[in-house]
Tab-separated table of C-alpha atoms in Angstrom:
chain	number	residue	atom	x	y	z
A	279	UNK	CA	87.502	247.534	-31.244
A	280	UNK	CA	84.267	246.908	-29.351
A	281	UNK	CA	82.532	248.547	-26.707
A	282	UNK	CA	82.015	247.220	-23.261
A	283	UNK	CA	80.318	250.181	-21.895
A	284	UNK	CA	78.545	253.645	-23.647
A	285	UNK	CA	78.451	256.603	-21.477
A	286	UNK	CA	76.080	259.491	-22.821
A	287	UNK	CA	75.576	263.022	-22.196
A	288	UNK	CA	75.464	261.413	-18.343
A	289	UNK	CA	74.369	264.595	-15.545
A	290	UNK	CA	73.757	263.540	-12.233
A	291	UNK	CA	73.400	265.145	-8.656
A	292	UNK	CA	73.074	265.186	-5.586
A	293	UNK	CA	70.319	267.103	-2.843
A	294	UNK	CA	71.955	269.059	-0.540
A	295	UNK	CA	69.203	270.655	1.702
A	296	UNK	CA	66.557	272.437	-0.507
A	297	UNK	CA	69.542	272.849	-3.407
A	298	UNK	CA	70.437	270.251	-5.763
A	299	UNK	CA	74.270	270.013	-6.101
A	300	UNK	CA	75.396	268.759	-9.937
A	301	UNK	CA	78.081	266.527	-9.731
A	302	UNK	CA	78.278	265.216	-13.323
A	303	UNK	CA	77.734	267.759	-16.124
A	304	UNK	CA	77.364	266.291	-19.740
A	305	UNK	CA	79.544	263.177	-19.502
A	306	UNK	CA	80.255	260.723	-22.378
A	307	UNK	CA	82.879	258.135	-22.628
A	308	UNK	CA	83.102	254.538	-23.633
A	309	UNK	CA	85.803	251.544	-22.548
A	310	UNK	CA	86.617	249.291	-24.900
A	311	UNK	CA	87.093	245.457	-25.247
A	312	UNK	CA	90.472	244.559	-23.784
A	313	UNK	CA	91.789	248.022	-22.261
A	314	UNK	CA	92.408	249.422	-19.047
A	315	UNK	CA	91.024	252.831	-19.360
A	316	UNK	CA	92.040	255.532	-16.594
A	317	UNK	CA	90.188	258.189	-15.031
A	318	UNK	CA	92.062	260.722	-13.272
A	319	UNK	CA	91.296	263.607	-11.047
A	320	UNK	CA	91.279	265.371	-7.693
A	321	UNK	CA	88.955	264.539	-4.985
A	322	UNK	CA	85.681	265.136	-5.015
A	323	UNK	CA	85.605	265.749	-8.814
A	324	UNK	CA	82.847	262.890	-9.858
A	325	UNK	CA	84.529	259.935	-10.107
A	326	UNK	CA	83.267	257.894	-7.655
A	327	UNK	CA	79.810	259.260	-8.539
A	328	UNK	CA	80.068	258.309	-11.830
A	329	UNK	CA	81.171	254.645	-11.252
A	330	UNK	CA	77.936	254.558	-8.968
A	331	UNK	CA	75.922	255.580	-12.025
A	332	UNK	CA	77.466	253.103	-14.092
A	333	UNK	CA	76.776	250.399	-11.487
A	334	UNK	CA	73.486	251.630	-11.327
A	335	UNK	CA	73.567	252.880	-7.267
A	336	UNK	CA	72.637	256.741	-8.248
A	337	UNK	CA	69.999	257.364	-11.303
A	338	UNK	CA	71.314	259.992	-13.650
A	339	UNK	CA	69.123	263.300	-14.401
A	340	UNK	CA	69.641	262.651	-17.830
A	341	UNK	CA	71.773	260.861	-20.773
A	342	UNK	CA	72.167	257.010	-21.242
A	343	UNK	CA	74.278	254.271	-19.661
A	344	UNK	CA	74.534	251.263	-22.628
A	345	UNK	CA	76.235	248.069	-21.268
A	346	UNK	CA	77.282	245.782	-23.792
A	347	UNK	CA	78.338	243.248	-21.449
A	348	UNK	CA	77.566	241.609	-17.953
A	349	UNK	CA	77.071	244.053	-15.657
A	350	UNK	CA	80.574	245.169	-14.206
A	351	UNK	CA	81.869	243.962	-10.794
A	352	UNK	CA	83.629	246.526	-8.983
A	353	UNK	CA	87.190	246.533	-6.474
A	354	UNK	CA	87.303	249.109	-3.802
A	355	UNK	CA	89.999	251.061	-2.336
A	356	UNK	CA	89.214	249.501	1.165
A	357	UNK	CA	88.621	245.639	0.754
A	358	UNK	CA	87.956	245.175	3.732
A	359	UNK	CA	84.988	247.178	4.000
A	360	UNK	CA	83.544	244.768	1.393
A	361	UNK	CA	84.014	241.476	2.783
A	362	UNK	CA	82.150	239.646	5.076
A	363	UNK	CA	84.347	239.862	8.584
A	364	UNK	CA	82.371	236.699	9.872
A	365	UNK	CA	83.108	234.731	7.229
A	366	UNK	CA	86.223	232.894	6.057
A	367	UNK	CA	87.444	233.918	2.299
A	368	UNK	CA	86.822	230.554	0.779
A	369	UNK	CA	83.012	231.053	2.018
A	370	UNK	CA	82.908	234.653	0.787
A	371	UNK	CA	84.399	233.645	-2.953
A	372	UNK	CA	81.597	230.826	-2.864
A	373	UNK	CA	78.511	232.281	-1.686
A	374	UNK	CA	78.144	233.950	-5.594
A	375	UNK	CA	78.625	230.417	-7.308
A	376	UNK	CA	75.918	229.223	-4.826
A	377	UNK	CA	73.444	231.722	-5.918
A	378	UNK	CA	74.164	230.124	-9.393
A	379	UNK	CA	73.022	226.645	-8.196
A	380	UNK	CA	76.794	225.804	-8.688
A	381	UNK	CA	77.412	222.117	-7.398
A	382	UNK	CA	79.355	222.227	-4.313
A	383	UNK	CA	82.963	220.288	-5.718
A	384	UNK	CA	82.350	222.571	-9.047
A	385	UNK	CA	82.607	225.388	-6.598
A	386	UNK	CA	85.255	224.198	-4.465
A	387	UNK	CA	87.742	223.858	-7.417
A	388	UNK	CA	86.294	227.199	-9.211
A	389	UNK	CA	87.459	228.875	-5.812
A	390	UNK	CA	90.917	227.614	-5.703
A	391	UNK	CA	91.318	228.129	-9.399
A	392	UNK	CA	90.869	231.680	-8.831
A	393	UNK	CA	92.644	232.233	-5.652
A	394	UNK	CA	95.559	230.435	-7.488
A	395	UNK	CA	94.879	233.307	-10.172
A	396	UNK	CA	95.123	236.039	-7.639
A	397	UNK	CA	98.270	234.610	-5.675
A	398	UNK	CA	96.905	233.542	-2.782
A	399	UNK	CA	97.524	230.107	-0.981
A	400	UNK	CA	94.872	227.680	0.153
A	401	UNK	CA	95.677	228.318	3.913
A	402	UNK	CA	95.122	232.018	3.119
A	403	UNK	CA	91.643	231.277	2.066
A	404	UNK	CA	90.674	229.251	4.917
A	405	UNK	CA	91.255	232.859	7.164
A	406	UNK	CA	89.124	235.084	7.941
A	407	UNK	CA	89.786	238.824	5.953
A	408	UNK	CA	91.077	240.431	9.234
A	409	UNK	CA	93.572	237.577	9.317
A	410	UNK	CA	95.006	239.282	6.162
A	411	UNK	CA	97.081	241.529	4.935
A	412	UNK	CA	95.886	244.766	2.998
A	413	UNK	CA	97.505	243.791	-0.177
A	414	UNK	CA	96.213	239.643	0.812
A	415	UNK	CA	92.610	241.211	1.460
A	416	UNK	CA	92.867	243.051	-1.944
A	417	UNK	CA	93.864	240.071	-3.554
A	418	UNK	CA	90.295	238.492	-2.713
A	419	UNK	CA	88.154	241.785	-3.586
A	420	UNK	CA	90.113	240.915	-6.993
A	421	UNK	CA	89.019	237.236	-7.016
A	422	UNK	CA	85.379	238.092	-5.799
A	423	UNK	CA	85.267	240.399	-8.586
A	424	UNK	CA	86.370	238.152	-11.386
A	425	UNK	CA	84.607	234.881	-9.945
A	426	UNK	CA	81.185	235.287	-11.725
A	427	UNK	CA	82.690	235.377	-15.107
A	428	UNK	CA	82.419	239.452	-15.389
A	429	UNK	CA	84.943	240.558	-17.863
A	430	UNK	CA	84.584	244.076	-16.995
A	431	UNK	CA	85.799	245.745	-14.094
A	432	UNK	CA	85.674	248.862	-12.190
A	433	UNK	CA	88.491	249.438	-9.731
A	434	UNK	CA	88.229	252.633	-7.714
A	435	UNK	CA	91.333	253.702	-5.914
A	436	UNK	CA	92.200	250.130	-5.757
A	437	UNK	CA	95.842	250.579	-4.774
A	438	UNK	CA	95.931	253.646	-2.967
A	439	UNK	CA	95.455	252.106	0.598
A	440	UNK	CA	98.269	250.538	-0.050
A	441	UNK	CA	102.438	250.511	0.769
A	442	UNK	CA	104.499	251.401	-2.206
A	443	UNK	CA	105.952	247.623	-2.585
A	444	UNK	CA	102.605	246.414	-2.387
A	445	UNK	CA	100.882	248.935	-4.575
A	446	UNK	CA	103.616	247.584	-7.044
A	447	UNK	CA	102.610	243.676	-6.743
A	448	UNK	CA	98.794	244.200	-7.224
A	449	UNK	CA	98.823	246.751	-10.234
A	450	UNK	CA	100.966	243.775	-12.026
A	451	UNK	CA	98.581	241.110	-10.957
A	452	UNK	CA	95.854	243.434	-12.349
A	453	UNK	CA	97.551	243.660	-15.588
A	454	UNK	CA	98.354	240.070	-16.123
A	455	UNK	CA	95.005	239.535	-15.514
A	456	UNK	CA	93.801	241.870	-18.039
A	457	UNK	CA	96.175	239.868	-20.313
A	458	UNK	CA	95.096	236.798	-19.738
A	459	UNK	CA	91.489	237.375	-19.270
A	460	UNK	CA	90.884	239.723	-21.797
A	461	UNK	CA	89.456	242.179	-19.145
A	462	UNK	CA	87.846	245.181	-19.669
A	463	UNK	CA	89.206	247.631	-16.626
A	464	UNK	CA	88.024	251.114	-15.490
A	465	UNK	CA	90.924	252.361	-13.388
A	466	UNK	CA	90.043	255.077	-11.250
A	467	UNK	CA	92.559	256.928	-9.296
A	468	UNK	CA	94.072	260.575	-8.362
A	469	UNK	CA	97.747	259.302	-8.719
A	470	UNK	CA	99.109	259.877	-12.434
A	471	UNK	CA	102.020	257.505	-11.178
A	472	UNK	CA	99.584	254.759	-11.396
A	473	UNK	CA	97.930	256.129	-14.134
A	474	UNK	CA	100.502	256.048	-16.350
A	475	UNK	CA	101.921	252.341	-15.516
A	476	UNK	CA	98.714	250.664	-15.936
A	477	UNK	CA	96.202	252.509	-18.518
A	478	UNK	CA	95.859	252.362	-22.474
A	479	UNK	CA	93.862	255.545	-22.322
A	480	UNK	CA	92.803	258.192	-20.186
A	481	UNK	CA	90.152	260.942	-18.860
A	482	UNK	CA	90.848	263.638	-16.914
A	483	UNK	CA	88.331	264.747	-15.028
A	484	UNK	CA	87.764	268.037	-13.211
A	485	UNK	CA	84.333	269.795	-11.524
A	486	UNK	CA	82.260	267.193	-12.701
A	487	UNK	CA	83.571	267.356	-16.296
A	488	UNK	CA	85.467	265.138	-19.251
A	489	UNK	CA	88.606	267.681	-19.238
A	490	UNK	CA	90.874	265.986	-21.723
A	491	UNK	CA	90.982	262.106	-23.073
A	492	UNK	CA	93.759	260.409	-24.713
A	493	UNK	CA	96.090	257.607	-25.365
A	494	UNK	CA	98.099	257.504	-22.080
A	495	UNK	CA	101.406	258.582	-23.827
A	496	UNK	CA	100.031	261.105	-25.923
A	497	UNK	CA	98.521	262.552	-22.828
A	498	UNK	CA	101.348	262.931	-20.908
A	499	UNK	CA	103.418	263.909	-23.604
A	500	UNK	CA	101.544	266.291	-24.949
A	501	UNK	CA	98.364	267.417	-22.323
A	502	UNK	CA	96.292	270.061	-24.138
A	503	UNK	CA	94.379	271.145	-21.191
A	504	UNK	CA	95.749	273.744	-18.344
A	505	UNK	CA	94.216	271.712	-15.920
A	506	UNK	CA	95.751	268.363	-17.333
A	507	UNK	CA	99.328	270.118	-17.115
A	508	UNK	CA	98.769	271.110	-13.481
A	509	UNK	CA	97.882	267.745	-12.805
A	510	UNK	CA	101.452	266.594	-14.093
A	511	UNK	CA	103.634	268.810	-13.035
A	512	UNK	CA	102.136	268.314	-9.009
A	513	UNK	CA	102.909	264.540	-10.166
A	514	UNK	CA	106.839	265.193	-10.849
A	515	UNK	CA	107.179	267.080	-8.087
């Protein structure tokens, strides 16, 4: 299977005063064609920091970031931070076709194509995003993401704003996606719950560092690392 994306020997940090604070030490991972891959770990362990370098928003110290694809689009945890509040969704899944030069009926019917991807109606794309609901609003970061033609995604936390019913609805639409699409997906997020219902593989990641990776089964199965076994037995509590 192929490679979407080749992560490294990746370090990267931060300044904190006079100090420079490393928050990736030594990372190297790759997601493949057609897999959601998971990466799983507390708070304030790298993960966010390393989707950043991937995206390009923080320059590593050292190692390489290979992209064997279109650039990945990214879905956040809070939509709604994302989205233009002045502007109705229709307008805010069009304005990237219209840097493309994409004729205006071309983009009309690209837009409800993908909103009737996503699950939502026409009259919920002629709102506004605080006219929404959180899972409706998440439902358009979704579409946004998807709408240039990327086939790799990086969704951090994307579910975790979220009611339990609702968490339930969007992690299927993401995976029926993936199916259909043939996405690529990193799937970032402290929950093993979600972890385990919607990823092929996994990294755990702890103080910066590639703990454990595995086939998600295999991992919870039969976790090699202390840490990795702390992390599941917090989970079944």
């Amino acid at each position: 299977m192929k490679n979407v994306l080749e992560v490294k020997n990746v370090s990267a940090s931060y300044k904190d005063g006079k100090q420079r604070q490393e928050v990736l030490k030594d990372i190297s991972l790759e997601v493949r064609e057609n897999e959601i891959l998971g990466l799983v770990g507390e708070s304030g362990c790298g993960k966010s920091t390393l989707s950043k370098v991937i995206l390009g928003f923080v320059k590593p110290d050292c190692g390489e970031i290979i992209h064997h694809t279109k650039m990945p689009q990214m879905i956040f945890q809070d939509p709604f931070s994302s989205l233009n509040p002045k502007k109705k969704v229709s307008w805010i899944l069009e304005e990237p076709l219209r840097m493309q030069k994409m004729p205006r009926e071309q983009r009309r019917e690209k837009v409800l194509e993908m909103a009737e991807k996503v699950g939502l109606s026409r009259e919920q794309i002629d709102r506004y995003p605080r006219e929404l609901s959180g899972g409706q609003r998440q439902r358009v970061s979704i579409a946004a993401s998807l709408i240039q033609g990327s086939r790799f995604i990086i969704a951090d936390e994307p579910v975790s704003a979220l009611d339990v019913t609702i968490q339930r609805q969007i992690m299927e639409l993401m995976v029926k996606l993936q199916e259909e699409m043939q996405l690529s997906i990193l799937f970032i997020s402290h929950d093993l719950n979600v972890i385990y219902q919607m990823c092929d593989r996994v990294l755990v990641m702890k103080n910066g560092k590639i703990e454990e990776q595995a086939e998600t089964e295999e991992l919870f199965e039969h976790p090699k690392s202390e840490y990795t076994k702390e992390l599941l037995r917090a989970a079944l509590q």
